[in-house]
PDB file of C-alpha atoms in Angstrom:
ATOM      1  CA  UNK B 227     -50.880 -55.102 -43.116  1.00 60.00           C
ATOM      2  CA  UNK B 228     -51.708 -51.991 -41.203  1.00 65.00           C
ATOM      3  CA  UNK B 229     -55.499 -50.931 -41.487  1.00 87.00           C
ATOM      4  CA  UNK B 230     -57.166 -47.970 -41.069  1.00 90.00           C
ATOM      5  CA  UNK B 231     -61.201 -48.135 -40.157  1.00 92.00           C
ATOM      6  CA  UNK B 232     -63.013 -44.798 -40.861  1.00 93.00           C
ATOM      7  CA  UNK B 233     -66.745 -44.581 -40.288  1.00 93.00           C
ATOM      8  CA  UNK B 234     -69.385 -43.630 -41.423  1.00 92.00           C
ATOM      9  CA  UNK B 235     -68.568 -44.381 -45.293  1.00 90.00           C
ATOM     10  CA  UNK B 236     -71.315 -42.161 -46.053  1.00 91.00           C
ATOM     11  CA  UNK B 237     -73.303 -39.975 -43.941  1.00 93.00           C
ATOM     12  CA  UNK B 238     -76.331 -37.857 -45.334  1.00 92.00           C
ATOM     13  CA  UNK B 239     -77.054 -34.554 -42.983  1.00 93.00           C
ATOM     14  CA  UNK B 240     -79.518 -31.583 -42.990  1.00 93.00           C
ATOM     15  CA  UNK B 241     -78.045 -28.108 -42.915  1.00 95.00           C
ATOM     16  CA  UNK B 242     -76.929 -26.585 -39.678  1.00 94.00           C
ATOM     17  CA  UNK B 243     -76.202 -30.361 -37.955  1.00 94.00           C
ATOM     18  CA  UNK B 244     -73.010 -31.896 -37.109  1.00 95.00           C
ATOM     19  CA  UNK B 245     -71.384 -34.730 -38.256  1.00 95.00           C
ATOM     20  CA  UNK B 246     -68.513 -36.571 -36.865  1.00 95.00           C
ATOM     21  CA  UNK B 247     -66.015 -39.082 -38.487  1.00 96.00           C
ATOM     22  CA  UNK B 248     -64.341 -41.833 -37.018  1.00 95.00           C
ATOM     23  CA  UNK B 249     -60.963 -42.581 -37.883  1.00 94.00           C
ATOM     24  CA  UNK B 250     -59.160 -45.506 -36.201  1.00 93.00           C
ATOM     25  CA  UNK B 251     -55.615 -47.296 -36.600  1.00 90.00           C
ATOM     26  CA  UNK B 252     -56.739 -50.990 -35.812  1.00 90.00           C
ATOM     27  CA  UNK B 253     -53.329 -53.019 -35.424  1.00 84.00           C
ATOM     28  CA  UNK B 254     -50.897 -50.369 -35.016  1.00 83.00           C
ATOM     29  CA  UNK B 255     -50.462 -46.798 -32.878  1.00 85.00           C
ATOM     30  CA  UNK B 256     -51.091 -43.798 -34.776  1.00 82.00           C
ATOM     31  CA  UNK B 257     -49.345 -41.016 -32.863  1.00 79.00           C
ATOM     32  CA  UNK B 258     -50.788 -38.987 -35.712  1.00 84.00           C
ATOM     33  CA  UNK B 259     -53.058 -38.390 -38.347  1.00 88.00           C
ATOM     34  CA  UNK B 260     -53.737 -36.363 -40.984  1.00 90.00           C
ATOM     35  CA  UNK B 261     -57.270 -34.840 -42.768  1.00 94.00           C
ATOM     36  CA  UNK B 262     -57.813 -34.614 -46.309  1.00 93.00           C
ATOM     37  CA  UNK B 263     -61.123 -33.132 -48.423  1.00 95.00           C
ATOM     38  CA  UNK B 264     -61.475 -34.116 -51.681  1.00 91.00           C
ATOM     39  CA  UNK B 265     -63.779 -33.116 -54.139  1.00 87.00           C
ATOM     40  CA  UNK B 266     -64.743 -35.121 -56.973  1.00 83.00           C
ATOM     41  CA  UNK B 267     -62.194 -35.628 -59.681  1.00 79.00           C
ATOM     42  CA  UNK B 268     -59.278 -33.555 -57.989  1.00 83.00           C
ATOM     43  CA  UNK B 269     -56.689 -34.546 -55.624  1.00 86.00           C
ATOM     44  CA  UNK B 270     -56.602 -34.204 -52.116  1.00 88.00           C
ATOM     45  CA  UNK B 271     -56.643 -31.568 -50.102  1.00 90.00           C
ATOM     46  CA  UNK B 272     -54.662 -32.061 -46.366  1.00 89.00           C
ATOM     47  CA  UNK B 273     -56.880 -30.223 -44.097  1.00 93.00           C
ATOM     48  CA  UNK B 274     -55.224 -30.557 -41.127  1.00 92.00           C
ATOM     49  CA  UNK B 275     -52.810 -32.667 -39.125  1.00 89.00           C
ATOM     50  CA  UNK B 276     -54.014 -34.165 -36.067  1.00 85.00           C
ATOM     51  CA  UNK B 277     -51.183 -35.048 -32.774  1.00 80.00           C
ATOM     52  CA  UNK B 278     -52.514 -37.481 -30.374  1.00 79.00           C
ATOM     53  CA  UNK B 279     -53.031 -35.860 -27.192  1.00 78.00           C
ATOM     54  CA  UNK B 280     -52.467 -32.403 -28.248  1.00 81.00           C
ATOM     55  CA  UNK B 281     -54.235 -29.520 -30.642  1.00 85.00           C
ATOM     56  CA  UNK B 282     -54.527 -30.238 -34.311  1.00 90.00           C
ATOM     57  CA  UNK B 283     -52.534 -28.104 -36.709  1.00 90.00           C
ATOM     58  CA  UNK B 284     -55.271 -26.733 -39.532  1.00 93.00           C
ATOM     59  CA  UNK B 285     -53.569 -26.045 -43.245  1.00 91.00           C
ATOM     60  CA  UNK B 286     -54.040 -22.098 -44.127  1.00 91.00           C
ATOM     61  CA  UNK B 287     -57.893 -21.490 -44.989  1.00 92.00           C
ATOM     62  CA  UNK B 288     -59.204 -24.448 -43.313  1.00 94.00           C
ATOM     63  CA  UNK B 289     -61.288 -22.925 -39.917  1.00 94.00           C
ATOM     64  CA  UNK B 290     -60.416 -25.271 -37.299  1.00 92.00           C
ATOM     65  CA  UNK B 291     -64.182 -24.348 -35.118  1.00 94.00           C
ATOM     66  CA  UNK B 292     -65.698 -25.363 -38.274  1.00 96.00           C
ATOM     67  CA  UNK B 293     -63.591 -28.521 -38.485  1.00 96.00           C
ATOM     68  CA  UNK B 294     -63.123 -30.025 -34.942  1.00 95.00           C
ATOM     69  CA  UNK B 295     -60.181 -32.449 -34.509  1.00 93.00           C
ATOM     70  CA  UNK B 296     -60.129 -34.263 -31.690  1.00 89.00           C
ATOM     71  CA  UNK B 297     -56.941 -37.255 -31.132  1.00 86.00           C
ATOM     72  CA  UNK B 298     -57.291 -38.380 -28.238  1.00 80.00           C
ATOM     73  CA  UNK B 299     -55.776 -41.823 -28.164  1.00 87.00           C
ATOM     74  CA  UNK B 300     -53.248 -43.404 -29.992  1.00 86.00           C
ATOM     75  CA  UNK B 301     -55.707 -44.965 -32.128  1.00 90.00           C
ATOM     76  CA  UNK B 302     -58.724 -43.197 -32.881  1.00 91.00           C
ATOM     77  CA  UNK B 303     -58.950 -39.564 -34.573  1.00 92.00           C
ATOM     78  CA  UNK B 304     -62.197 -37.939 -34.622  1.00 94.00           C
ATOM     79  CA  UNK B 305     -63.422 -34.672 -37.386  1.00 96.00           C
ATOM     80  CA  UNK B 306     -66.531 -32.825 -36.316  1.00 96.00           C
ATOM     81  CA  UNK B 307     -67.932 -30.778 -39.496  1.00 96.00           C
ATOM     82  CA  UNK B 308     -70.286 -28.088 -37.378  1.00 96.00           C
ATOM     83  CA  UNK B 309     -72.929 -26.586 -38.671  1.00 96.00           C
ATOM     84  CA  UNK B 310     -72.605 -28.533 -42.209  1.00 95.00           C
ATOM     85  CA  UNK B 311     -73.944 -26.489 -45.314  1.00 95.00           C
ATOM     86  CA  UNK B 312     -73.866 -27.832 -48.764  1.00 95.00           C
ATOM     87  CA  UNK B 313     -70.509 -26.824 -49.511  1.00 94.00           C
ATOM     88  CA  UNK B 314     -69.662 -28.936 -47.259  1.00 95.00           C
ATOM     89  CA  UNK B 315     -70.322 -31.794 -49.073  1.00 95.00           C
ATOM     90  CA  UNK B 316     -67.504 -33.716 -50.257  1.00 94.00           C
ATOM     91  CA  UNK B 317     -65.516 -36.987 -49.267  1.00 94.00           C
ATOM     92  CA  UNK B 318     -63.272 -36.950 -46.937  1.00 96.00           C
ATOM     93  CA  UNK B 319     -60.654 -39.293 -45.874  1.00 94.00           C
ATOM     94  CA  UNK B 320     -58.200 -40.139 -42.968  1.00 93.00           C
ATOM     95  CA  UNK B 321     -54.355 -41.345 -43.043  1.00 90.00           C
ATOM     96  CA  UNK B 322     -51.996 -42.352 -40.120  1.00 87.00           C
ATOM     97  CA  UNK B 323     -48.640 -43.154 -40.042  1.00 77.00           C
ATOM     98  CA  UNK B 324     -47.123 -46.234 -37.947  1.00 70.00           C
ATOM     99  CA  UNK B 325     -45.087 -44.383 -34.851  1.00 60.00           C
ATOM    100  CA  UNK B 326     -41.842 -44.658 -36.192  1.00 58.00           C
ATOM    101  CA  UNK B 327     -42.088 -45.379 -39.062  1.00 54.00           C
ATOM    102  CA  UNK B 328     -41.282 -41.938 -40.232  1.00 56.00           C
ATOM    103  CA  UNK B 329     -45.201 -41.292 -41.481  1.00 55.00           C
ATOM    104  CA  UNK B 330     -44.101 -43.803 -44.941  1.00 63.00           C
ATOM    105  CA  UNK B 331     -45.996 -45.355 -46.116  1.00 68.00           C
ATOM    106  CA  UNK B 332     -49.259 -43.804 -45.467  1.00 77.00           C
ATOM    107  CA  UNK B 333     -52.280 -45.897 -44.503  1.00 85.00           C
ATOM    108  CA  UNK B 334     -55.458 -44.668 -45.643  1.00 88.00           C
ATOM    109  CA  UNK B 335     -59.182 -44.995 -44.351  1.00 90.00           C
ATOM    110  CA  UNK B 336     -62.000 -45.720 -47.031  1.00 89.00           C
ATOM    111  CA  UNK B 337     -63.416 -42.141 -47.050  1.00 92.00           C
ATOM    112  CA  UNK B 338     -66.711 -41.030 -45.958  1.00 94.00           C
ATOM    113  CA  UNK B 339     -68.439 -39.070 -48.220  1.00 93.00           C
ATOM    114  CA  UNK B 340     -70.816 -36.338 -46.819  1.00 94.00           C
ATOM    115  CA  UNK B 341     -73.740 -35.170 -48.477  1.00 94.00           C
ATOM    116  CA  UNK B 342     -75.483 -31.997 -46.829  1.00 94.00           C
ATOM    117  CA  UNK B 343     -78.957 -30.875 -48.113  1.00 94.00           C
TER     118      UNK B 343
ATOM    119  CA  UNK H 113     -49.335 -24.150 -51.523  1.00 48.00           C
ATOM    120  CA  UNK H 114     -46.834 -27.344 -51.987  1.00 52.00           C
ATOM    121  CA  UNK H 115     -49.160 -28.937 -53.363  1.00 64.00           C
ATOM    122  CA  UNK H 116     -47.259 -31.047 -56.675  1.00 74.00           C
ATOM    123  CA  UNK H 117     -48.135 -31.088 -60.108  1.00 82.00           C
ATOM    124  CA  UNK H 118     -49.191 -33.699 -62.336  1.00 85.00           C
ATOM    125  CA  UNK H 119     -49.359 -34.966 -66.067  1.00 87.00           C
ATOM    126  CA  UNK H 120     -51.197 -35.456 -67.874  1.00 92.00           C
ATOM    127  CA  UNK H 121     -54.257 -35.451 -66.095  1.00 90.00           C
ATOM    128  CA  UNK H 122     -55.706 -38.249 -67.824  1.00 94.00           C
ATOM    129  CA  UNK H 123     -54.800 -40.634 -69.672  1.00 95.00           C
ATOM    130  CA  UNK H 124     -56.288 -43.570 -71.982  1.00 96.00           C
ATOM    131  CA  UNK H 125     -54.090 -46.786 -73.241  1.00 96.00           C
ATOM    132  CA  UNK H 126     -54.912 -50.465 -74.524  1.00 97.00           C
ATOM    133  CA  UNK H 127     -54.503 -53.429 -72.035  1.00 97.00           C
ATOM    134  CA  UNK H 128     -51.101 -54.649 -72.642  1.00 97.00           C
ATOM    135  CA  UNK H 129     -49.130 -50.921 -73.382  1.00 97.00           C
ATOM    136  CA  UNK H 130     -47.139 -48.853 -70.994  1.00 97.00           C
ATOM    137  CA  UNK H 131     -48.433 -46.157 -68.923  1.00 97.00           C
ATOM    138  CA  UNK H 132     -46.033 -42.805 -67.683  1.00 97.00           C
ATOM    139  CA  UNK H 133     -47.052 -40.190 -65.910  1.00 96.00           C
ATOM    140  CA  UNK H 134     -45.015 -37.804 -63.943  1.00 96.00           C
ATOM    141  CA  UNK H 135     -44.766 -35.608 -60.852  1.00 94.00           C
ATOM    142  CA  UNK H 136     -43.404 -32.186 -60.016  1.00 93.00           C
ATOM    143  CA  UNK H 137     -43.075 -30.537 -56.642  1.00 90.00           C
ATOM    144  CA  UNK H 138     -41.933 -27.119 -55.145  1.00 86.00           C
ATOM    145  CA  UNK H 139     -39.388 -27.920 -52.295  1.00 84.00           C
ATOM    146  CA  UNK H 140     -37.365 -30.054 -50.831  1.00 85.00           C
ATOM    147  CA  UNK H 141     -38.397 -33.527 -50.026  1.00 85.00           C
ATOM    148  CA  UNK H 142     -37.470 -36.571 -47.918  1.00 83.00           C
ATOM    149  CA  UNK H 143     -38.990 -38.933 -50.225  1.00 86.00           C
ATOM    150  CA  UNK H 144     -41.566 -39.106 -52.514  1.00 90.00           C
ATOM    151  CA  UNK H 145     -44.185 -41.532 -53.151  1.00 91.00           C
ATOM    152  CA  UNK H 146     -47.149 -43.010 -55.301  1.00 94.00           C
ATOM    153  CA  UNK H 147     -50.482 -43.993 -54.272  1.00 93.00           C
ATOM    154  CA  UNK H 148     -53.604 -44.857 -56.310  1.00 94.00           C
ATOM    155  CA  UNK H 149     -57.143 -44.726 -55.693  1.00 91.00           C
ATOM    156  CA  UNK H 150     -60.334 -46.090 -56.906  1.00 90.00           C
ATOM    157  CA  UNK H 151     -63.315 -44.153 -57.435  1.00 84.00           C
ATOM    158  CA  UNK H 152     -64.723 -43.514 -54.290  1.00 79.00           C
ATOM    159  CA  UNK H 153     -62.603 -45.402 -52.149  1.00 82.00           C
ATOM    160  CA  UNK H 154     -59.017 -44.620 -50.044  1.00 82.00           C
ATOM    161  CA  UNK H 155     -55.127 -44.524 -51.285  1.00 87.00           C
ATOM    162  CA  UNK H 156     -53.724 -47.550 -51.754  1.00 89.00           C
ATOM    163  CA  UNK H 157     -49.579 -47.467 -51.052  1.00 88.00           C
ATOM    164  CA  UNK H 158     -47.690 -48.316 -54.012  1.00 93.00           C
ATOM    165  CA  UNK H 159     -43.965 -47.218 -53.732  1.00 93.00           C
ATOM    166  CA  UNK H 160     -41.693 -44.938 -51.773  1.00 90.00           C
ATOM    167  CA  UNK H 161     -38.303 -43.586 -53.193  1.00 92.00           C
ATOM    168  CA  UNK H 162     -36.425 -41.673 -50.990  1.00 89.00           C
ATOM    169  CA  UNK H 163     -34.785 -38.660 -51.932  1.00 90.00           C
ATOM    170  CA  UNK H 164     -31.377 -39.515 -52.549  1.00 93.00           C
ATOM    171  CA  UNK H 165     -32.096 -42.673 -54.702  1.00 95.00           C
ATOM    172  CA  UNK H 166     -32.755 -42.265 -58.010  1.00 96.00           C
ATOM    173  CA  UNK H 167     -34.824 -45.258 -59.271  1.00 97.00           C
ATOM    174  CA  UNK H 168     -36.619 -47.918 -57.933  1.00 95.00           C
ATOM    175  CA  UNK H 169     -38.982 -50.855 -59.382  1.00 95.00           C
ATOM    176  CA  UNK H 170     -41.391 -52.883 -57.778  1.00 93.00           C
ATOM    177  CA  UNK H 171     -43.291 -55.635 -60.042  1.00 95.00           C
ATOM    178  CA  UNK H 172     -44.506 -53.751 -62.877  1.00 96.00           C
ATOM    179  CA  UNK H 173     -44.409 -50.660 -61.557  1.00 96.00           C
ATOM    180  CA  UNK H 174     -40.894 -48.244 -62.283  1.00 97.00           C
ATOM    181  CA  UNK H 175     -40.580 -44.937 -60.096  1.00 97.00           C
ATOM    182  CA  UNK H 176     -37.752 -42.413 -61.213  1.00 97.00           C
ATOM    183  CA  UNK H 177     -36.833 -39.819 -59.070  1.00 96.00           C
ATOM    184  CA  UNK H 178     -35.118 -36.185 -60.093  1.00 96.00           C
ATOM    185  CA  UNK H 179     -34.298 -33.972 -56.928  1.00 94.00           C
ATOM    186  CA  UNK H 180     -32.488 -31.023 -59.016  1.00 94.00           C
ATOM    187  CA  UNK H 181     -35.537 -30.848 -61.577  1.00 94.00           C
ATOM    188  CA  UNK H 182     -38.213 -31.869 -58.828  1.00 94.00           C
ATOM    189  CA  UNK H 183     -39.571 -34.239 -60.318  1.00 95.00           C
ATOM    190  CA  UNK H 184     -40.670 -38.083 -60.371  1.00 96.00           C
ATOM    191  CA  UNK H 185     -41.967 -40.501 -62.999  1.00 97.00           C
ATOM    192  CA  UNK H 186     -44.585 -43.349 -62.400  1.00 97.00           C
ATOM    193  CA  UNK H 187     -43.835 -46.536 -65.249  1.00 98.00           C
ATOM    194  CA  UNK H 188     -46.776 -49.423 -64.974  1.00 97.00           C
ATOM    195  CA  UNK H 189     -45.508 -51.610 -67.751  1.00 97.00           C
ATOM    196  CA  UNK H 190     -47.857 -54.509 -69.042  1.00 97.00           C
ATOM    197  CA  UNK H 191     -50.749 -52.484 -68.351  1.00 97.00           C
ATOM    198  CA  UNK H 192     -53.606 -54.296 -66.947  1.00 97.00           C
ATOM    199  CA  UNK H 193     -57.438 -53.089 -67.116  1.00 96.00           C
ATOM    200  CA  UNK H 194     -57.294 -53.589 -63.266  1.00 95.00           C
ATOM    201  CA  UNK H 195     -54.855 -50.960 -63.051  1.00 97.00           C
ATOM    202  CA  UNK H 196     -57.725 -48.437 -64.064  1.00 97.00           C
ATOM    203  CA  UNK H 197     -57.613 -45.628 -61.008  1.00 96.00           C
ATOM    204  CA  UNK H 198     -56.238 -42.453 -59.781  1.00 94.00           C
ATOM    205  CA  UNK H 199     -52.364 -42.196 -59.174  1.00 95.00           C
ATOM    206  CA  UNK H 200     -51.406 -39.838 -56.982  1.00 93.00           C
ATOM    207  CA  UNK H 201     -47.481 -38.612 -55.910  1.00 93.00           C
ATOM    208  CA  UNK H 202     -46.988 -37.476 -52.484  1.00 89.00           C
ATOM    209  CA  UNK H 203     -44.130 -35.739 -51.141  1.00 86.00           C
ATOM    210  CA  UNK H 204     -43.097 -35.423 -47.489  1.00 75.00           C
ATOM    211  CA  UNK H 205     -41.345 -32.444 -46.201  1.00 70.00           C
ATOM    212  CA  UNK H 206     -40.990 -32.940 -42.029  1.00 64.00           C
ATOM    213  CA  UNK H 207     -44.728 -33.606 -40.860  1.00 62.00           C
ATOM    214  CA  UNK H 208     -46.742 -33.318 -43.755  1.00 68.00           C
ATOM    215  CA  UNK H 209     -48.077 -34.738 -46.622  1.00 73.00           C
ATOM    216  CA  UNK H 210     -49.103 -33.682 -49.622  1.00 81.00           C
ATOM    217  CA  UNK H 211     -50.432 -34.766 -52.872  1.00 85.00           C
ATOM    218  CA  UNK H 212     -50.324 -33.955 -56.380  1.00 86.00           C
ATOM    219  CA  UNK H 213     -53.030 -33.193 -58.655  1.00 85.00           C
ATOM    220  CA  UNK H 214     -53.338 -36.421 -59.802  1.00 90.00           C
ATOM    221  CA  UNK H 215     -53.427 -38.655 -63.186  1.00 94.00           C
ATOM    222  CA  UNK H 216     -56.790 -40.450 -63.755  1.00 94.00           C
ATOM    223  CA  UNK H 217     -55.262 -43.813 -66.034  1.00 96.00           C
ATOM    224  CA  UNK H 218     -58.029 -46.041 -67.602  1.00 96.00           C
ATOM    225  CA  UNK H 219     -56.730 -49.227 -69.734  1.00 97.00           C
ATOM    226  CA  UNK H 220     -58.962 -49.927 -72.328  1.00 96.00           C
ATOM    227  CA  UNK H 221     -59.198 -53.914 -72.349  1.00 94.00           C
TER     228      UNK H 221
END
């Protein structure tokens, strides 16, 4: 089946450095992908959609210079967390949808949790 | 937010017994469907009912689906201890996806 690889699966980071996240669609093209945050015990939170080749579209109270989205191939998805501070911290987790196939079923990534001290 | 709604939030059965939980939403949907998660770890697909079917079953799992209450039931008959995770609904509205609140389902074995 479909598989989505999403790296690190954990990252530790001090405060004030970057971290980026690899998401990537490894037997099928992704035209796009989508962002969630979830904190422990609670659902998932979509962050932001990301379009291959073209600007990600950031859910309302999610700062996109915070949060950098970058798609630039039909297969890999990247999220920059800038300037990480504790609150920060949290796992977060990729999806893509097969191109056509309507974005159902889903494919997840593993998660990577980030832990900022 | 769209975000759904579900119940309960946990819930605790013996190996063996059925498990429901159930799903509401806020708009109008193309289809609806049910993922789970271990701890720590990503969604796993489970089922998809679109929105203008009304039930669908797949092994031991039974998905109902109500479009004029908004809402969508998750059966796993036969319970298993292996089936101890998060289930999540999803709905889809155009190009987004979003996820319910969750029920956390341990089986006791």
């Amino acid at each position: 089946g479909a598989v989505v690889s999403q790296h690190p699966s954990w990252v530790i980071c001090k405060s004030g450095t970057s971290v980026k996240i690899e998401c990537r669609s490894l037997d099928f093209q992704a035209t796009t992908m989508f962002w969630y945050r979830q904190f422990p015990k609670q659902s998932l939170m979509l962050m932001a959609t990301s379009n291959e080749g073209s600007k990600a579209t950031y859910e309302q109270g999610v700062e996109k210079d915070k949060f950098l989205i970058n798609h630039a191939s039909l297969t890999l998805s990247t999220l920059t967390v800038t300037s990480a501070h504790p609150e920060d911290s949290s796992f977060y987790i990729c999806s893509a949808g097969e191109r056509g196939g309507g974005w159902s079923p889903l494919h997840f990534g593993n998660g990577t949790r980030l832990t900022v001290t | 937010s769209q975000q759904g709604e579900e119940d309960p939030q946990a819930l605790s059965i013996q190996e063996g017994e059925n498990a429901t939980m159930n799903c509401s939403y806020k708009t109008s949907i193309n289809n609806l469907q049910w993922y789970r998660q271990n701890s720590g770890r990503g969604l796993v697909h489970l089922i998809l009912i679109r929105s203008n079917e009304r039930e669908k079953h797949s092994g031991r799992l039974r998905v109902t689906l109500d479009t004029s209450k908004k809402s969508s039931s998750l059966l796993i008959t036969a319970s298993r201890a292996a089936d101890t995770a998060s289930y999540f609904c999803a709905t889809s509205t155009g190009n987004q996806f979003y996820f319910g609140t969750g029920t956390s389902l341990t089986v006791i074995p």
